[in-house]
mmCIF file of C-alpha atoms in Angstrom:
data_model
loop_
_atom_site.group_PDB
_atom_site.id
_atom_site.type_symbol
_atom_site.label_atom_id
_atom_site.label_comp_id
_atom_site.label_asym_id
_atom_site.label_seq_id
_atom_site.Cartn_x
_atom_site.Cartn_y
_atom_site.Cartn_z
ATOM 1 C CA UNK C 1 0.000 0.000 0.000
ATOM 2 C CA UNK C 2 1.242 3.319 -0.961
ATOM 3 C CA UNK C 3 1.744 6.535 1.481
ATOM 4 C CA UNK C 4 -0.050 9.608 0.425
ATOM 5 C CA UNK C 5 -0.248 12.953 2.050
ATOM 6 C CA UNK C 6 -3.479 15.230 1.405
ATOM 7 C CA UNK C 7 -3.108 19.033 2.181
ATOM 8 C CA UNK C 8 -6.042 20.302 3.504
ATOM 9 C CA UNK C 9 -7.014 17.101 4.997
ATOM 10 C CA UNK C 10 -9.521 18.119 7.266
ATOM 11 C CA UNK C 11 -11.965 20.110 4.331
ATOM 12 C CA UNK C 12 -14.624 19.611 2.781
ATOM 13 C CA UNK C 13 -12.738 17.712 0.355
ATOM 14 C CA UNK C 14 -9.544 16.392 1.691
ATOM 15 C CA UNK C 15 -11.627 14.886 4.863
ATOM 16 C CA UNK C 16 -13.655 12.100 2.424
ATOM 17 C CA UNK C 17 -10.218 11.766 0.782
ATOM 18 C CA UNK C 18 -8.376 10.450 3.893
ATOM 19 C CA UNK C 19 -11.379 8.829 4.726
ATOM 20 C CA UNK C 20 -11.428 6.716 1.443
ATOM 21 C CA UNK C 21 -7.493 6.231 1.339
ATOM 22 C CA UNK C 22 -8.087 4.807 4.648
ATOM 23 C CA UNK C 23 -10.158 2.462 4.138
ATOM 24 C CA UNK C 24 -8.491 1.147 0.732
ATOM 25 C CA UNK C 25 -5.532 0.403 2.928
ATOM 26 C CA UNK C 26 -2.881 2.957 2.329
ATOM 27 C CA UNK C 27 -1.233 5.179 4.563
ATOM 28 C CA UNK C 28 -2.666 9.166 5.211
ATOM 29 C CA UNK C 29 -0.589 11.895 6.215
ATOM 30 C CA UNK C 30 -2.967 15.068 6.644
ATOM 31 C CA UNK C 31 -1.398 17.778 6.150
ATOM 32 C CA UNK C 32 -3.401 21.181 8.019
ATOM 33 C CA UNK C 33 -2.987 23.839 10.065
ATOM 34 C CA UNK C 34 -4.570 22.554 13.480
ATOM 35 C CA UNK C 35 -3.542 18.506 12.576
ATOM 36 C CA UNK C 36 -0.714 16.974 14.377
ATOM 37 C CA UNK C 37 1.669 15.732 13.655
ATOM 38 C CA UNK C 38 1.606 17.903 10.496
ATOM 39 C CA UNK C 39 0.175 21.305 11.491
ATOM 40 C CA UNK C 40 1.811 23.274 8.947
ATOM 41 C CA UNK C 41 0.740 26.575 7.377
ATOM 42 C CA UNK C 42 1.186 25.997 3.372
ATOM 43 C CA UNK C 43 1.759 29.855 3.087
ATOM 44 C CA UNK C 44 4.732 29.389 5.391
ATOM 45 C CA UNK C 45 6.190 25.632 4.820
ATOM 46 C CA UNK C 46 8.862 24.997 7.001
ATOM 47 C CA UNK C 47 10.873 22.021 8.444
ATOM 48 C CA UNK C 48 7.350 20.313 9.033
ATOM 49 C CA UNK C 49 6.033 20.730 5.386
ATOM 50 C CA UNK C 50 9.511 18.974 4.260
ATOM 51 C CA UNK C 51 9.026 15.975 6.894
ATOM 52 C CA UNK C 52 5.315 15.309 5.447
ATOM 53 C CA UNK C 53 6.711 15.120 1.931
ATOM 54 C CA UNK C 54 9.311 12.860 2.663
ATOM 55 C CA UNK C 55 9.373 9.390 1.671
ATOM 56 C CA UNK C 56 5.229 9.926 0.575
ATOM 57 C CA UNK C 57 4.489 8.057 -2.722
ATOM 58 C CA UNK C 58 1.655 10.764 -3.786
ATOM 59 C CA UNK C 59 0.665 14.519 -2.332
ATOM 60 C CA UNK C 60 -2.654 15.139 -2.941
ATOM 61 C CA UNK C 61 -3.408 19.257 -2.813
ATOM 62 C CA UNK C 62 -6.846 19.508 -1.738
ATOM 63 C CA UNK C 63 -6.145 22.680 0.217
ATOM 64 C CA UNK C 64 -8.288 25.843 -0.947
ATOM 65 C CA UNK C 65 -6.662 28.852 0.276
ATOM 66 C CA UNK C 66 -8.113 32.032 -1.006
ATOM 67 C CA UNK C 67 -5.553 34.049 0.402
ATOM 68 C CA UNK C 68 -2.022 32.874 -0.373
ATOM 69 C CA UNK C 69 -2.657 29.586 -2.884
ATOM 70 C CA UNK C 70 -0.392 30.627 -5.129
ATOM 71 C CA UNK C 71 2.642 31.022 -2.121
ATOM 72 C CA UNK C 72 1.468 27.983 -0.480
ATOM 73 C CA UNK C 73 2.010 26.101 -3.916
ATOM 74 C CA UNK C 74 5.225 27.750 -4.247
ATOM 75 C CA UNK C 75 6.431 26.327 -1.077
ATOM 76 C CA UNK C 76 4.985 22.706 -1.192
ATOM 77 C CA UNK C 77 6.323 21.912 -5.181
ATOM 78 C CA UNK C 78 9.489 23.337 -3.442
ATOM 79 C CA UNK C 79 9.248 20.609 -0.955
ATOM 80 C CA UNK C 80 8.051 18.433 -3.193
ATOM 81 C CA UNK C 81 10.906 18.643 -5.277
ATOM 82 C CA UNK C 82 13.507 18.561 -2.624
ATOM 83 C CA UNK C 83 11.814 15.234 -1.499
ATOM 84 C CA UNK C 84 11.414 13.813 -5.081
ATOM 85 C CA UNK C 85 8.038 13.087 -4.673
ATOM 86 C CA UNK C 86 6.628 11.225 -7.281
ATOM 87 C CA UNK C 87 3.476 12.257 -8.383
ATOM 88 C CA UNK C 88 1.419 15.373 -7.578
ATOM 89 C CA UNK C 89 -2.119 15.104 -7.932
ATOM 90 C CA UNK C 90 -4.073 19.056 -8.376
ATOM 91 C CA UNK C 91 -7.883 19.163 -8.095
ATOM 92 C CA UNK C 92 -8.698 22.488 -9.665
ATOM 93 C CA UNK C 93 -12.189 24.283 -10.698
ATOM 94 C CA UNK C 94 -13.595 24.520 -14.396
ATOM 95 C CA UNK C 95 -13.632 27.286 -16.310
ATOM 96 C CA UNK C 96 -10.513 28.278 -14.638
ATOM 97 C CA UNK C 97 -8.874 29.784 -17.517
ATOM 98 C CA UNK C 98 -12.298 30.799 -19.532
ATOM 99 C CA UNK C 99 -13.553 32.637 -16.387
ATOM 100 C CA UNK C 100 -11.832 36.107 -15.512
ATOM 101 C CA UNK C 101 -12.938 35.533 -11.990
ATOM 102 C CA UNK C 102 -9.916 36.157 -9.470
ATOM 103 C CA UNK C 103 -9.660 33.370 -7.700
ATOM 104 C CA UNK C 104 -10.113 31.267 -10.930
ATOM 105 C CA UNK C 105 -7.352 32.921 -12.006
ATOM 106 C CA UNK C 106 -5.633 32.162 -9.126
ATOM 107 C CA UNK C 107 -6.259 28.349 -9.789
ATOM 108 C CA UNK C 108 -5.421 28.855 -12.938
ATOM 109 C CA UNK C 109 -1.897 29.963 -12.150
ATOM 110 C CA UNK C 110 -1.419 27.555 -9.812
ATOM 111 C CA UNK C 111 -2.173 24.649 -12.469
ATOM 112 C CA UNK C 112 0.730 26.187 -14.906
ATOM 113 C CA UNK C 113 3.068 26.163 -11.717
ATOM 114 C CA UNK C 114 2.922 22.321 -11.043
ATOM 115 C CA UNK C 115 2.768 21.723 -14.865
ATOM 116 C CA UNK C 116 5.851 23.676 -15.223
ATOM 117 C CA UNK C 117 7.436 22.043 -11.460
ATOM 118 C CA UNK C 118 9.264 19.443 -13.118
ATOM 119 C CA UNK C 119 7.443 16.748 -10.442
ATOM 120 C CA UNK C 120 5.065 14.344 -12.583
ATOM 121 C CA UNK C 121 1.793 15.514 -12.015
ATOM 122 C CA UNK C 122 -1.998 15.096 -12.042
ATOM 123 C CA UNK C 123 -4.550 17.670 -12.619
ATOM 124 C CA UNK C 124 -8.437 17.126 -12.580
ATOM 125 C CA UNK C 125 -11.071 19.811 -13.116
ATOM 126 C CA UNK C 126 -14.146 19.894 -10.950
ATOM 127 C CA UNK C 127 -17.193 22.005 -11.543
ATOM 128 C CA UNK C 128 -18.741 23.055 -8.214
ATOM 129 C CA UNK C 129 -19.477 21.503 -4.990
ATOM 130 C CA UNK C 130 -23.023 20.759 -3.762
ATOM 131 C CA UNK C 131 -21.699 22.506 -0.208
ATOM 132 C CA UNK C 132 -20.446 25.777 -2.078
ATOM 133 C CA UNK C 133 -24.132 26.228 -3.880
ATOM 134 C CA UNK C 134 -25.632 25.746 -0.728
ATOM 135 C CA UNK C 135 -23.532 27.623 1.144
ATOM 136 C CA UNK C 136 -24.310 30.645 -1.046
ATOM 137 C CA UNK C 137 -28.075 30.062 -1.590
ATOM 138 C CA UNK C 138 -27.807 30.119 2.477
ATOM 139 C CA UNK C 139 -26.873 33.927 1.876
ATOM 140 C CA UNK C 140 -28.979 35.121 -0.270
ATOM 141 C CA UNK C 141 -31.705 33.601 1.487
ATOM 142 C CA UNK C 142 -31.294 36.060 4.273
ATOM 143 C CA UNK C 143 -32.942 38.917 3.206
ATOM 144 C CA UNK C 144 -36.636 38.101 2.415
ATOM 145 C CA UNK C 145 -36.339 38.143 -1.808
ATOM 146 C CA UNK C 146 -33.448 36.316 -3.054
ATOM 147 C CA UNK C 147 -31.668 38.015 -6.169
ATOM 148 C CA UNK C 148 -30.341 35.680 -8.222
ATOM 149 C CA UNK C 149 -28.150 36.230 -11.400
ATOM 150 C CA UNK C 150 -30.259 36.360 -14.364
ATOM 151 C CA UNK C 151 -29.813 33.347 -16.836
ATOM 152 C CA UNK C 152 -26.442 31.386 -14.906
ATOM 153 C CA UNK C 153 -26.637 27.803 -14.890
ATOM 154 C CA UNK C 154 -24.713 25.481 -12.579
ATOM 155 C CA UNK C 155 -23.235 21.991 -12.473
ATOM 156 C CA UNK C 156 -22.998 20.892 -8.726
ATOM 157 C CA UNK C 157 -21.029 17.769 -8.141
ATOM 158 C CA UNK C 158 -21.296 15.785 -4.980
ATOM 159 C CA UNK C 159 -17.971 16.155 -2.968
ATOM 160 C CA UNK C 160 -18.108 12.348 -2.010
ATOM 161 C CA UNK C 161 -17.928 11.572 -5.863
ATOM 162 C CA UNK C 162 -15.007 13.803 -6.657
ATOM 163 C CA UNK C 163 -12.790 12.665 -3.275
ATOM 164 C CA UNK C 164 -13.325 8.571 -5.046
ATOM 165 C CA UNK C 165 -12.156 10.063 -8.317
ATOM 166 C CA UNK C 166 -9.306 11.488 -6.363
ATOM 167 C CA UNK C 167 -8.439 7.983 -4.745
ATOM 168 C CA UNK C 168 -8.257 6.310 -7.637
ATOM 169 C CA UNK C 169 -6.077 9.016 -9.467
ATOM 170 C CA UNK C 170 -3.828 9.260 -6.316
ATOM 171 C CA UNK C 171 -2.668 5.792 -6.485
ATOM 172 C CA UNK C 172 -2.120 5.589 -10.395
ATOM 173 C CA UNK C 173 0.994 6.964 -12.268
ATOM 174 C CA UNK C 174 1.175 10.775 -13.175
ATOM 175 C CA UNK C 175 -1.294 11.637 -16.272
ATOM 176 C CA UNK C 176 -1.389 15.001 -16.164
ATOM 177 C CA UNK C 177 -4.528 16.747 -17.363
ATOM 178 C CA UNK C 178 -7.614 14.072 -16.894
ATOM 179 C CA UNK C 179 -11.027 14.333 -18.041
ATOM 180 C CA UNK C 180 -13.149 16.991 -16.115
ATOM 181 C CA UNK C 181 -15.576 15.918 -13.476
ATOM 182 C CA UNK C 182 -19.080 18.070 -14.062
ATOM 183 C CA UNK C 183 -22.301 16.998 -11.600
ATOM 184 C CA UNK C 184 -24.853 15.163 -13.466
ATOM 185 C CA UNK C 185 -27.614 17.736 -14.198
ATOM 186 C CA UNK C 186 -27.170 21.776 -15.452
ATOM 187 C CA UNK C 187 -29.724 23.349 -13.480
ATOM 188 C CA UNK C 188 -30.392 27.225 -13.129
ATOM 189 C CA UNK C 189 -29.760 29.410 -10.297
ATOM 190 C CA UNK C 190 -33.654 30.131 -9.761
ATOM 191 C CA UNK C 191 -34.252 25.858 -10.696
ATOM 192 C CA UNK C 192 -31.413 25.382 -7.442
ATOM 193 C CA UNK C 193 -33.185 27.987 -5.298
ATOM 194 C CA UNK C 194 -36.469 26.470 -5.709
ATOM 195 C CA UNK C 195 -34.955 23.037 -4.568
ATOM 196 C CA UNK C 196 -33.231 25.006 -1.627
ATOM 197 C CA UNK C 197 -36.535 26.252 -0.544
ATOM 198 C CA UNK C 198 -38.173 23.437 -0.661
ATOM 199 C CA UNK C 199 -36.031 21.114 1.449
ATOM 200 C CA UNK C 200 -35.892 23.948 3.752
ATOM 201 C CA UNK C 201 -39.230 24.754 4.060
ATOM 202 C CA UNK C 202 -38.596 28.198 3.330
ATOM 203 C CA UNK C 203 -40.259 30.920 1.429
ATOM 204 C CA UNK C 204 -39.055 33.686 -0.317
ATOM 205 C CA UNK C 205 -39.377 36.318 -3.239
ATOM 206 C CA UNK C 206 -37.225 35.016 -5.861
ATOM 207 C CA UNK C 207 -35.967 37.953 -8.586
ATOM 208 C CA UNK C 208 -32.925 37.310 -11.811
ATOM 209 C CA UNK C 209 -30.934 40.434 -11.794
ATOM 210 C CA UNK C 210 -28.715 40.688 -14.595
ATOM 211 C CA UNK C 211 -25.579 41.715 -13.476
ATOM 212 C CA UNK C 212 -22.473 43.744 -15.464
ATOM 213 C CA UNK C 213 -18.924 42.361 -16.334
ATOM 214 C CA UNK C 214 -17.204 39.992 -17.690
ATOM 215 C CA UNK C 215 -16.987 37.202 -15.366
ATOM 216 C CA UNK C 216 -20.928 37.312 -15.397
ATOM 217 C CA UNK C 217 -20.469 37.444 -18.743
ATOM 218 C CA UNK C 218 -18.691 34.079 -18.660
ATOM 219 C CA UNK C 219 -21.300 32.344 -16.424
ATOM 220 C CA UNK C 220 -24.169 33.602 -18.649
ATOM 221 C CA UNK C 221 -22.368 31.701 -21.117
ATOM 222 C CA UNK C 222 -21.623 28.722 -19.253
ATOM 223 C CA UNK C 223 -18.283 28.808 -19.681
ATOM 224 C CA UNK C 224 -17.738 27.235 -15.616
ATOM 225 C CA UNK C 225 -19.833 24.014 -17.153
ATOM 226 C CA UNK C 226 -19.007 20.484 -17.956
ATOM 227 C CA UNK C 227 -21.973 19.191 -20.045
ATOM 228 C CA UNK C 228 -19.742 16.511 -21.706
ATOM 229 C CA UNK C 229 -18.499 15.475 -18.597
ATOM 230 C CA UNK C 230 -21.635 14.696 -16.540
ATOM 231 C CA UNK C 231 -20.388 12.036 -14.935
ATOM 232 C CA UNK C 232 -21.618 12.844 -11.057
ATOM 233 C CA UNK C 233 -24.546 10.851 -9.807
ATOM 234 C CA UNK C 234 -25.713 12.691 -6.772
ATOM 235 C CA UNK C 235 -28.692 15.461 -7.977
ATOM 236 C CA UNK C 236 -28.856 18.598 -5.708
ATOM 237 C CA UNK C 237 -32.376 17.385 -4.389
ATOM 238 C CA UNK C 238 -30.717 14.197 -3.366
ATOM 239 C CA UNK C 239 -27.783 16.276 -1.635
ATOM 240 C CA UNK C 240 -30.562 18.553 -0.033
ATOM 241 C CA UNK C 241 -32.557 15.343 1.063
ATOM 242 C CA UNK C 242 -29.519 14.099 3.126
ATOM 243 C CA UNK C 243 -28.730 17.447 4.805
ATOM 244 C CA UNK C 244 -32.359 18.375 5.632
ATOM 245 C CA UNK C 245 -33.640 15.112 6.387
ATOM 246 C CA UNK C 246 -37.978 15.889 7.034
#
């Protein structure tokens, strides 16, 4: 059995990732900022960040820092390197580089660094969590009518689905860019906030603003979607069934 580490291990993602490691027999090292015995801020590496690497046969980078990503890659290909690690596996967003959005473009430059790190390398494309959409419908639910952008679609993925497709990458050789990973239905904002409601038992005003820019621009267009890569098989209703259970 192999020895992987997974930054981020305790997220949304890299928790189900360690879990399913785990249980296929391998050996986890999570790598986090409040986990022993590798609490280690990416954005700051460090003596600890080069003991996790060592000897590991895969790093998995689920960690999604929105301040820093592109310094806490930096530091852990560094270590990486040192350590000769032999495979890097990146789980990044879609639409990274057709969305002028600035933390796509953040993800974006981090997927040229490791593709330019000279350590063999994995990189998968996700479209968007179920958690993330519900996460924001949560906030614009607040206010009693929820404006939602007019005509942007979605593709939420369940987060379970993507951390198996991440097991079963981590323990295969390097193959750089894979297929993306899109959730199985393209559903509207106002289709999602219906759902949302629903489970909840919620009601509110719902209203489509069209917003200006380009990176609405890009949504309007769908250019964050995956319709050829459908593969998820979790709906959002399904998702919304587990979390609100009636």
């Amino acid at each position: 059995m192999s020895t992987i580490l997974v930054t981020g291990g305790t997220g949304t993602l890299g928790r189900p990732v360690c879990e399913r490691l785990r249980a296929d027999g391998h050996e986890v090292r999570v790598l986090s900022r409040h986990s022993p015995p590798y609490a280690v801020d990416l954005r700051q590496g460090g003596p600890l960040l080069d003991r996790a690497v060592d000897g590991v046969d895969a790093v998995v980078h689920c960690s999604n820092i929105l301040r820093g990503d592109k310094e806490a890659a930096r530091l852990l290909i560094a270590a990486a390197r040192k350590a000769r690690v032999p495979h890097l596996l990146y789980i990044s967003i879609v639409g990274v580089d057709r969305v002028p959005l600035g933390y796509y473009r953040t993800k974006y430059a981090v997927e040229r660094m490791i593709g330019t790190s000279g350590v063999p390398w994995t990189l998968l494309r996700a479209t968007q969590f179920h958690d993330l959409v519900l996460q924001l419908l949560q906030g614009l639910a607040k206010p009693p009518v929820m404006l939602l952008p007019k005509d942007v679609r979605d593709q939420p993925l369940e987060v379970t689905e993507a951390a198996a497709r991440l097991t079963e990458l981590a323990v295969r050789p390097p193959a750089g860019r894979v297929e993306d990973m899109g959730g199985p239905e393209i559903r509207t904002f106002t289709e999602l906030a219906h759902a949302y409601l629903r489970a909840t038992g919620r009601r509110r005003r719902l209203v489509e603003v069209p917003l200006p820019g380009r990176v609405y621009q890009g949504l309007r267009h769908g250019r964050h979607l995956a319709p050829e890569q459908a593969v998820g098989r979790v709906t959002f209703e399904e998702f919304l069934a587990q979390r609100f259970p009636r």
